[in-house]
CSV table of C-alpha atoms in Angstrom, one decimal:
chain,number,residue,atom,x,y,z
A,22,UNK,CA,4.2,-21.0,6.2
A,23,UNK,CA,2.1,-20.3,9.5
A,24,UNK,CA,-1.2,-22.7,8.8
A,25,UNK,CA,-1.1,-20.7,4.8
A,26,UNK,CA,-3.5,-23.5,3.7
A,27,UNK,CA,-5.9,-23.9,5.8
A,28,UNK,CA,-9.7,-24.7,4.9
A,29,UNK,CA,-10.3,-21.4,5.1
A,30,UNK,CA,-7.9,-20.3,2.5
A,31,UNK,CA,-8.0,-22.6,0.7
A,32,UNK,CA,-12.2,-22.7,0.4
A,33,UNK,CA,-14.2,-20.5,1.9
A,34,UNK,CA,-12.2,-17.0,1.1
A,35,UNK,CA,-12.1,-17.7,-2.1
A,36,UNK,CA,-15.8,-18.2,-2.7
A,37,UNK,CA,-16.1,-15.0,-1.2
A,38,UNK,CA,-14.1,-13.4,-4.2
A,39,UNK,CA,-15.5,-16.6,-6.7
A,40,UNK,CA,-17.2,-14.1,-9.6
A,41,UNK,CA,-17.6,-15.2,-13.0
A,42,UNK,CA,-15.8,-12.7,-15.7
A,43,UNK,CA,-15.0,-9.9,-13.3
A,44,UNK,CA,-12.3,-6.8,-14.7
A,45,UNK,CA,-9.8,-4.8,-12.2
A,46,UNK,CA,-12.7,-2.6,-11.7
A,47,UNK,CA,-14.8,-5.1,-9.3
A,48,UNK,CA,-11.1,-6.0,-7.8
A,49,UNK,CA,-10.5,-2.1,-7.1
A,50,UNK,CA,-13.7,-1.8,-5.2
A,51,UNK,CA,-13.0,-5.0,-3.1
A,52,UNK,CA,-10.1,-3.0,-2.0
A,53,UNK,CA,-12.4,-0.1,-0.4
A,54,UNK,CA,-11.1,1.4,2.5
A,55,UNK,CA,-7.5,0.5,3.4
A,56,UNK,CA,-4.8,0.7,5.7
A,57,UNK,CA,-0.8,0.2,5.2
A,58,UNK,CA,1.1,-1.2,7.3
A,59,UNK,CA,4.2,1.1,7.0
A,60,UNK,CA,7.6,1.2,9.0
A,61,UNK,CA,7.4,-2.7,9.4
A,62,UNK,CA,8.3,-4.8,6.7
A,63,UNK,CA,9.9,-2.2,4.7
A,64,UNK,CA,12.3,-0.6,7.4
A,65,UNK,CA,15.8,-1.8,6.2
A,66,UNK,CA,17.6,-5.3,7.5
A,67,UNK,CA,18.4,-5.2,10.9
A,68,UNK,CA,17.0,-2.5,11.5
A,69,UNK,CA,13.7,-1.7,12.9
A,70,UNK,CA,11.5,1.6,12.3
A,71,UNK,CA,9.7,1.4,15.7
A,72,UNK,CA,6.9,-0.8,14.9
A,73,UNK,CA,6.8,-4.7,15.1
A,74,UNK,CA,3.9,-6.4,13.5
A,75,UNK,CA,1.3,-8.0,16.4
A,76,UNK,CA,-2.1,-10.1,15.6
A,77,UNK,CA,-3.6,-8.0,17.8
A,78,UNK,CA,-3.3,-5.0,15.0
A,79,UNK,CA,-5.3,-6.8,12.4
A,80,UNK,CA,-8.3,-7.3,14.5
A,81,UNK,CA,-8.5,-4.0,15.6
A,82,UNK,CA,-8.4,-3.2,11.5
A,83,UNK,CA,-11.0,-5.8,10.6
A,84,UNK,CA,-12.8,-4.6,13.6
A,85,UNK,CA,-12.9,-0.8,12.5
A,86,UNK,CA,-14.0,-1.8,9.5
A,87,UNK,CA,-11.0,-1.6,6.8
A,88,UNK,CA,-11.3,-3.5,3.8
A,89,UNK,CA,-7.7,-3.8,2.7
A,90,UNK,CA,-4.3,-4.0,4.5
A,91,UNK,CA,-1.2,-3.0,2.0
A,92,UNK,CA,1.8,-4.4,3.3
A,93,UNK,CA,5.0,-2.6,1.9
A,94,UNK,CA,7.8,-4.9,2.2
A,95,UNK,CA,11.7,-4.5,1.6
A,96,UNK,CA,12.3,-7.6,0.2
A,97,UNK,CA,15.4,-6.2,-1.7
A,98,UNK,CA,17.3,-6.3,1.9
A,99,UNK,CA,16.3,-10.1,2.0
A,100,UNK,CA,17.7,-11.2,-1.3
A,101,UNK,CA,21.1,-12.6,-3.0
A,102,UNK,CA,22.8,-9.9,-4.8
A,103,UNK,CA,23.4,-12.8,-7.6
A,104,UNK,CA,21.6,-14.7,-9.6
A,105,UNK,CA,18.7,-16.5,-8.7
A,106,UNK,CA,18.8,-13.7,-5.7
A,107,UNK,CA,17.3,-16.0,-3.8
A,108,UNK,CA,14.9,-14.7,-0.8
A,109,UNK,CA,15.6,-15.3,2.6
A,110,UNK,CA,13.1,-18.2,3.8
A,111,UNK,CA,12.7,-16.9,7.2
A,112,UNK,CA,11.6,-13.3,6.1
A,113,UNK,CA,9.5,-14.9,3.4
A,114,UNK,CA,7.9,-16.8,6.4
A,115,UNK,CA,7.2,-13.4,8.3
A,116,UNK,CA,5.7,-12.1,5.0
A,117,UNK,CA,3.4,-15.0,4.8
A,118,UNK,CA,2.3,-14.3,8.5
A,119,UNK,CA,1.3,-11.2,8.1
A,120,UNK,CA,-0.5,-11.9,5.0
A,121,UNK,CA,-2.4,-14.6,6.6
A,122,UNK,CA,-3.5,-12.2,8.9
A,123,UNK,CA,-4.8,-9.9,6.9
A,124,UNK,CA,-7.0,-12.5,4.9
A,125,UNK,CA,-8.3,-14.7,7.6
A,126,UNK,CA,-9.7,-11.5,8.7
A,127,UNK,CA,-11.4,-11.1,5.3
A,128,UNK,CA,-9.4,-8.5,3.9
A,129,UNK,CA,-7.7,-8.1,0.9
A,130,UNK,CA,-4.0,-7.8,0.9
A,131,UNK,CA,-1.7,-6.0,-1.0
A,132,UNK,CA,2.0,-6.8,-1.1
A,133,UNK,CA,4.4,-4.9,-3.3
A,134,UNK,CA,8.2,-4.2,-3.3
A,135,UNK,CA,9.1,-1.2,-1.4
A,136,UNK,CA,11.9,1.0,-1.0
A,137,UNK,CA,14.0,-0.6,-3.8
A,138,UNK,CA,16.7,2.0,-3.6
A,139,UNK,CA,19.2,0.7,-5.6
A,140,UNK,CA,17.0,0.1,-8.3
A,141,UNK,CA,16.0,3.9,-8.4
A,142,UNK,CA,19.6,4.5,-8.8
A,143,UNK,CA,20.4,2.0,-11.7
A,144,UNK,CA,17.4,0.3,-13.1
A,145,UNK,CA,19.8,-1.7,-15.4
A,146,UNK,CA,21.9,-3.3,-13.5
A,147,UNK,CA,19.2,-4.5,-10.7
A,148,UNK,CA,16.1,-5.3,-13.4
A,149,UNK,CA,17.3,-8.7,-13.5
A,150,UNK,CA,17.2,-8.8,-10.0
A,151,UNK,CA,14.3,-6.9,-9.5
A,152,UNK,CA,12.2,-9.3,-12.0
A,153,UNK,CA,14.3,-12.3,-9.8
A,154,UNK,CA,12.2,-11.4,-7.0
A,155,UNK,CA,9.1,-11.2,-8.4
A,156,UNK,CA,9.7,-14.7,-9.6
A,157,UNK,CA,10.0,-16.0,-6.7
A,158,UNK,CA,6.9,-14.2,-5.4
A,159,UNK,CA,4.9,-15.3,-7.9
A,160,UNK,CA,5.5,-18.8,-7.8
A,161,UNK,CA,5.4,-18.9,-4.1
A,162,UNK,CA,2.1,-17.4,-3.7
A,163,UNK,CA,0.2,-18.4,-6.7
A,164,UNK,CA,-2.5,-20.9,-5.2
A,165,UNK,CA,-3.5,-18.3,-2.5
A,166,UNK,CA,-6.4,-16.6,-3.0
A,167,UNK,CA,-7.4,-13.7,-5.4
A,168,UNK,CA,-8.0,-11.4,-1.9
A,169,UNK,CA,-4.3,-11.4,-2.5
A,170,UNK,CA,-2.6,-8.7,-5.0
A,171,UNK,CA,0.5,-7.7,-6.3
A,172,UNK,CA,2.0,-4.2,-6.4
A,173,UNK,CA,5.1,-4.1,-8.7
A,174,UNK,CA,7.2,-1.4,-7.0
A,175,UNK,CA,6.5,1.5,-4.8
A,176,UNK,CA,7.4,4.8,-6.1
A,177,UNK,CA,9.4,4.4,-9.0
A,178,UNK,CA,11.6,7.7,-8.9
A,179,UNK,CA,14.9,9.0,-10.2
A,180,UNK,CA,16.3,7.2,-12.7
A,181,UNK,CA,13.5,5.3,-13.3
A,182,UNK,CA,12.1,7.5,-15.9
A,183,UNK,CA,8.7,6.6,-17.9
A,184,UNK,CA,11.1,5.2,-21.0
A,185,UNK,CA,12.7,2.9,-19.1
A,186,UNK,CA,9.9,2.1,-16.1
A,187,UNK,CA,7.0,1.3,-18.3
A,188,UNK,CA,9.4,-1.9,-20.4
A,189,UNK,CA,10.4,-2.8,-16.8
A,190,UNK,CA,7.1,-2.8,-15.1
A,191,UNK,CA,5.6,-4.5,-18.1
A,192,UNK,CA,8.1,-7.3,-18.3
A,193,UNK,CA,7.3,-7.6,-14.5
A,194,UNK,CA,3.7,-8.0,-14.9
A,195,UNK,CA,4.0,-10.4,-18.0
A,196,UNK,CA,6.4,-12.8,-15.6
A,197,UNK,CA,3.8,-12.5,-13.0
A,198,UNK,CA,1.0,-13.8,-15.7
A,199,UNK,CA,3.4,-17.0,-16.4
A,200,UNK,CA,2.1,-18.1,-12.8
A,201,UNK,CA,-0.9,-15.8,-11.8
A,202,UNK,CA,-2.7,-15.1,-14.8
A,203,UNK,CA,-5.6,-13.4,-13.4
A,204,UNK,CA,-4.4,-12.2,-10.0
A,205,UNK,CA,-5.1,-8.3,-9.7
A,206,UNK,CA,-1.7,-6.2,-9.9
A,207,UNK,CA,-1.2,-2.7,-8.9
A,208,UNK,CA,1.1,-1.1,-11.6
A,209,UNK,CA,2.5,2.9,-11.0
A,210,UNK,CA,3.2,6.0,-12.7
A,211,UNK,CA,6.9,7.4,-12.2
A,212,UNK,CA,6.9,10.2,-10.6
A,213,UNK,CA,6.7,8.6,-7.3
A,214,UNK,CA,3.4,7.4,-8.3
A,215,UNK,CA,2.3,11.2,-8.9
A,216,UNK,CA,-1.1,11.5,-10.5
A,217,UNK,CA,0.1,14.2,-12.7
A,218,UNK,CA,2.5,11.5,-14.3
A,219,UNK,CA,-0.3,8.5,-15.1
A,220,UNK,CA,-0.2,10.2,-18.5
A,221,UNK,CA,3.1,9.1,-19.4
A,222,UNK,CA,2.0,5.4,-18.0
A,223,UNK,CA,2.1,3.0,-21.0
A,224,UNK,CA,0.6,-0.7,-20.2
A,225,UNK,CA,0.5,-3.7,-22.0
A,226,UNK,CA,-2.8,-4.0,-24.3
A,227,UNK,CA,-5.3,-6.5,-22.4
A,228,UNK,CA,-4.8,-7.1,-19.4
A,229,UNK,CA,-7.7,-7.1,-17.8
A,230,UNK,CA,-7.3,-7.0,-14.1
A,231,UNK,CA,-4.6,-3.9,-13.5
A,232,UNK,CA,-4.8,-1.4,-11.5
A,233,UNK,CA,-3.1,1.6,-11.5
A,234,UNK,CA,-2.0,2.9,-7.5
A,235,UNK,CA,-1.6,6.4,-7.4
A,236,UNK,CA,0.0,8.4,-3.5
A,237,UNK,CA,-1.3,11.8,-2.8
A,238,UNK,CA,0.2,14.1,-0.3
A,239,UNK,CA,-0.6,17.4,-1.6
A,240,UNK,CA,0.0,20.2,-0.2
A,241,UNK,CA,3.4,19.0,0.5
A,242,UNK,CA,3.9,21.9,2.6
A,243,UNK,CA,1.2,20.5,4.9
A,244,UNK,CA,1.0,16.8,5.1
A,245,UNK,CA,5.2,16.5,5.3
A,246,UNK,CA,5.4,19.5,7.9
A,247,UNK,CA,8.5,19.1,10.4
A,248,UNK,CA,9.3,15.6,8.8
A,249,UNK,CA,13.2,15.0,9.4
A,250,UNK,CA,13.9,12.9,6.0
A,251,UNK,CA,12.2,15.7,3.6
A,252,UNK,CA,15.6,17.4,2.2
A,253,UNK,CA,14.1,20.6,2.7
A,254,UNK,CA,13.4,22.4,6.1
A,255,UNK,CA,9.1,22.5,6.1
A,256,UNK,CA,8.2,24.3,9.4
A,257,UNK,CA,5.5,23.6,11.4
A,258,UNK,CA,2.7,25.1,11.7
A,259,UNK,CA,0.7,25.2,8.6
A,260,UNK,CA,-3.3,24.5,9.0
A,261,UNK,CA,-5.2,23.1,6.3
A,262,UNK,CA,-8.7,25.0,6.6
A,263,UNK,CA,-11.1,23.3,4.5
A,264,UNK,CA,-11.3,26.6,2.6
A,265,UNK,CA,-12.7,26.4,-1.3
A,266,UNK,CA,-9.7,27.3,-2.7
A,267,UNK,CA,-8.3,24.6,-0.5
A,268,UNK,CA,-11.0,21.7,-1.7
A,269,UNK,CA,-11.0,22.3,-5.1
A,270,UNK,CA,-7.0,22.1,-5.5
A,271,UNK,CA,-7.6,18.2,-4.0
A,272,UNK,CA,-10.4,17.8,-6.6
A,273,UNK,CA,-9.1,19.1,-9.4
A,274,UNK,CA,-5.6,16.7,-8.8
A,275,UNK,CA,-8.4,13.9,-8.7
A,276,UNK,CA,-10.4,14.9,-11.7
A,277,UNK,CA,-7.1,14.1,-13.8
A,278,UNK,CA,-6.8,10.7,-12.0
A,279,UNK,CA,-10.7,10.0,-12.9
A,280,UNK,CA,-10.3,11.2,-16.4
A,281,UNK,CA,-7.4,9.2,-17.4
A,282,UNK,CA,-9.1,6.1,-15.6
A,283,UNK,CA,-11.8,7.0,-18.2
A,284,UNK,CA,-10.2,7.1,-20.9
A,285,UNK,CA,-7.6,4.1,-20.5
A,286,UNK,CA,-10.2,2.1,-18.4
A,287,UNK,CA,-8.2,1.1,-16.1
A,288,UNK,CA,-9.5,1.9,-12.7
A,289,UNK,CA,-7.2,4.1,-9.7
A,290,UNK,CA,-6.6,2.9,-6.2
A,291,UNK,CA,-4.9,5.9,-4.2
A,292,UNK,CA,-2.5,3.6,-2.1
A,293,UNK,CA,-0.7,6.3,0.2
A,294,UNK,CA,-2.1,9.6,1.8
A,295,UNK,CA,-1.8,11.5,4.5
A,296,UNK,CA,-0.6,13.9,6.7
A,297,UNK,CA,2.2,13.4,9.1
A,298,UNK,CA,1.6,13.9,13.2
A,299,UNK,CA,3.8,17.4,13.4
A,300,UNK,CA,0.3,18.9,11.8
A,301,UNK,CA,-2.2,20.0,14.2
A,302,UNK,CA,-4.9,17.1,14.6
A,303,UNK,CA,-8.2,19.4,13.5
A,304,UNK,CA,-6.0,20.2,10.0
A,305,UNK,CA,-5.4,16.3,9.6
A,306,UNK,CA,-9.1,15.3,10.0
A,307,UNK,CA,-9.7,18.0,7.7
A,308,UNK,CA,-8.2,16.9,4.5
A,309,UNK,CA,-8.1,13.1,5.7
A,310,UNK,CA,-11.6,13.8,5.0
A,311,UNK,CA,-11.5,15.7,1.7
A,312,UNK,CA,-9.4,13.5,0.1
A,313,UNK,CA,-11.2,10.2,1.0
A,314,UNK,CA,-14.7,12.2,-0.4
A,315,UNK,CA,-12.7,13.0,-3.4
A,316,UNK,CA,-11.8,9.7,-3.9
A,317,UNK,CA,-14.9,7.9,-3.2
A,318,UNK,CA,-16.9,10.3,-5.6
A,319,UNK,CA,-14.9,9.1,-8.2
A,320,UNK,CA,-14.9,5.2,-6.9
A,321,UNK,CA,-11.3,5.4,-5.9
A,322,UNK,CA,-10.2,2.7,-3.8
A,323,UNK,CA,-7.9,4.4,-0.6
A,324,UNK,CA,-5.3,2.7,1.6
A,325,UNK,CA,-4.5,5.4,3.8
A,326,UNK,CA,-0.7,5.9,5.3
A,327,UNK,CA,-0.7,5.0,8.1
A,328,UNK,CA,-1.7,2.3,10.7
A,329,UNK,CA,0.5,3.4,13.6
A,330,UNK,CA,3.6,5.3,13.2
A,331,UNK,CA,4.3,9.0,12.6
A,332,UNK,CA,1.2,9.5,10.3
A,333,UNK,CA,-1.1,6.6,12.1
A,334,UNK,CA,-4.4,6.5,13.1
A,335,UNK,CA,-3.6,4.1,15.5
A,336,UNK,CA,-1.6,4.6,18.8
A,337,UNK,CA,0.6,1.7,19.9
A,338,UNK,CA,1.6,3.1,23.1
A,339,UNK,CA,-1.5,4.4,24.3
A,340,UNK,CA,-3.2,1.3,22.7
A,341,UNK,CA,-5.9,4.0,20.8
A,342,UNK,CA,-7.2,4.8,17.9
A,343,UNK,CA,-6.9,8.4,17.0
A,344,UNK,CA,-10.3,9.2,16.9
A,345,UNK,CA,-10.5,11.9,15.0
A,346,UNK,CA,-8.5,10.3,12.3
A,347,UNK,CA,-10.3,7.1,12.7
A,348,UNK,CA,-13.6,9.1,12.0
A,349,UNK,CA,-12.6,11.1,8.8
A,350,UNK,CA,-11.4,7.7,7.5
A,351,UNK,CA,-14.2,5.8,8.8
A,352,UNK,CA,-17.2,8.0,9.2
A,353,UNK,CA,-20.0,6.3,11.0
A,354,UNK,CA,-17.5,3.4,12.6
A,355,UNK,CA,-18.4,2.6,16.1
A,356,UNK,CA,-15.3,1.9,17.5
A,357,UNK,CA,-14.9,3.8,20.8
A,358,UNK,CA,-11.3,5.5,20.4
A,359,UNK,CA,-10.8,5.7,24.3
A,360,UNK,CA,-11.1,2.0,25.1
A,361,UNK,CA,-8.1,-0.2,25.2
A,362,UNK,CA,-7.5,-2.2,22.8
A,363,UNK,CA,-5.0,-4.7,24.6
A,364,UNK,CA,-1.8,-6.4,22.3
A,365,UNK,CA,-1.4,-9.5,21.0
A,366,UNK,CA,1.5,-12.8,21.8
A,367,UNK,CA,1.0,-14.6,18.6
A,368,UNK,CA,3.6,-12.7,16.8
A,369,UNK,CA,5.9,-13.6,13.9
């Protein structure tokens, strides 16, 4: 892996993260303000979504002041169908890059499996595979640092039910602890990690340093408006108006979160929001910045969706930010959003 154990790695970023007795609350809040990195490593084999990964990218995140990169991945595309479902090496590799990137910079990373389709179809005949992979994850990253965390699926949905979801997701995290026994992990709800469904959520007794990663992207009506893979026709149009009615509808969804993070104490990281770019801009800074204050309130870690495709606050073409967007995520930041950033050549 690209220079994965270097002095820095190996010394320095951990002694940054070196605190004696800490829970999955102090690694929740280390996660702050995030950013994914979506329609990268999670667009299917051979076939790109439009965005490839630059160096460049994570120093303009580092430099507007993000805490956290999550990096969706589709490993599933990159494994044997049988038995030990081995992972390609050279994927692996430009996993490792981007990863590096991420934590030379100081930021945490979070890598999960993403878009496991198959598995949402049949759980039973790909846990075996699915638990495979997380094997071999586990093992091959567990002397980097603790800025680097798990995530054991994204968006378990369909015939993943809570029944059968919790046993798998547990058995998952219990295979991870073989090899990474204190390593933060980001475990989800069913639902497609709906915050109305952490209720039925059932984790093993103990474990100290999980972390449960919730999506928001309510209203629906609004933040998926004119998005071509929604099954349903959403026209365009809609505003979001920062009315009461409008506020307290977010709030409320968040008071749940914060109640059953209470109550189970296990703290909530919101790891996908937003609003995709068929909204009007003014709506989108609107409840970009609703639902970060909600969250932050509560001390609800955020990785926001995206950092520059169809929802991102980051223009590749235009080599921008989105200002507005950049703002409601990052108030007080001092990036100027007209400036060019420039682009990166050290590229996986």
């Amino acid at each position: 892996m690209h220079r994965f154990l270097s002095l820095f790695l190996l010394v320095i970023l951990p002694a940054l993260f070196a605190q004696a007795d800490q829970d999955a609350f102090f690694w929740n809040a280390k996660i702050g303000r995030g950013v994914n990195l979506g329609n990268t490593l999670e667009a299917p084999k051979d076939r790109e979504w439009g965005v490839r990964l630059e160096e460049a990218y994570f120093d303009r995140m580092a430099e507007a002041g993000f805490d956290s990169v999550r990096i969706p991945v589709r490993w599933s595309d990159h494994a044997e169908e049988t038995p030990p479902y081995r992972i390609d090496p050279e994927f692996m590799q430009r996993v490792d890059w981007a990863i590096e990137q991420a934590l030379k910079r100081r930021m945490v990373a979070i890598v999960n499996i993403h878009h496991y389709e198959e598995f949402m179809d049949d759980p039973a005949a790909h846990t075996a595979r699915l638990l495979g992979i997380w094997r071999q994850l586990a093992e091959h990253y567990q002397k980097q640092p603790p800025a680097l965390y798990f995530e054991v699926l994204n968006e378990p949905n369909k015939k993943a039910t809570a029944a059968v979801w919790n046993k798998i997701q547990n058995e998952a995290v219990a295979l991870i602890r073989k090899t990474n026994p204190d390593r933060a992990i980001l475990v989800a709800p069913i639902g497609w990690n709906r915050i109305d469904q952490l209720k039925n959520l059932r984790l093993p007794a103990g474990d100290r340093n999980l972390i449960a990663s919730v999506h928001f992207y309510e209203p629906f009506d609004f933040t998926h408006q004119g998005a071509g893979w929604v099954k349903r026709d959403i026209p365009v149009g809609t505003p979001w108006n920062n009315s009461d009615a409008e506020r307290q509808a977010i709030a409320d969804d968040f008071a749940v979160a914060a109640r059953w993070s209470e109550s189970n104490q296990v703290p909530i990281h919101v790891g996908e929001f937003g609003a995709y770019g068929k909204a009007d801009m003014a709506s989108r800074a609107r409840w970009t910045i609703c639902v970060r204050e909600e969250a932050e309130q509560r001390g609800i870690s955020w990785s926001y969706w995206e950092f520059c495709s169809s929802f991102g606050v980051y223009d590749p073409e235009r080599q921008l930010w989105r200002g507005e967007l950049l703002d409601a995520l990052l108030p007080g930041n001092t990036i100027n959003p007209s400036k060019k950033t420039g682009t990166g050549n050290n590229n996986p």
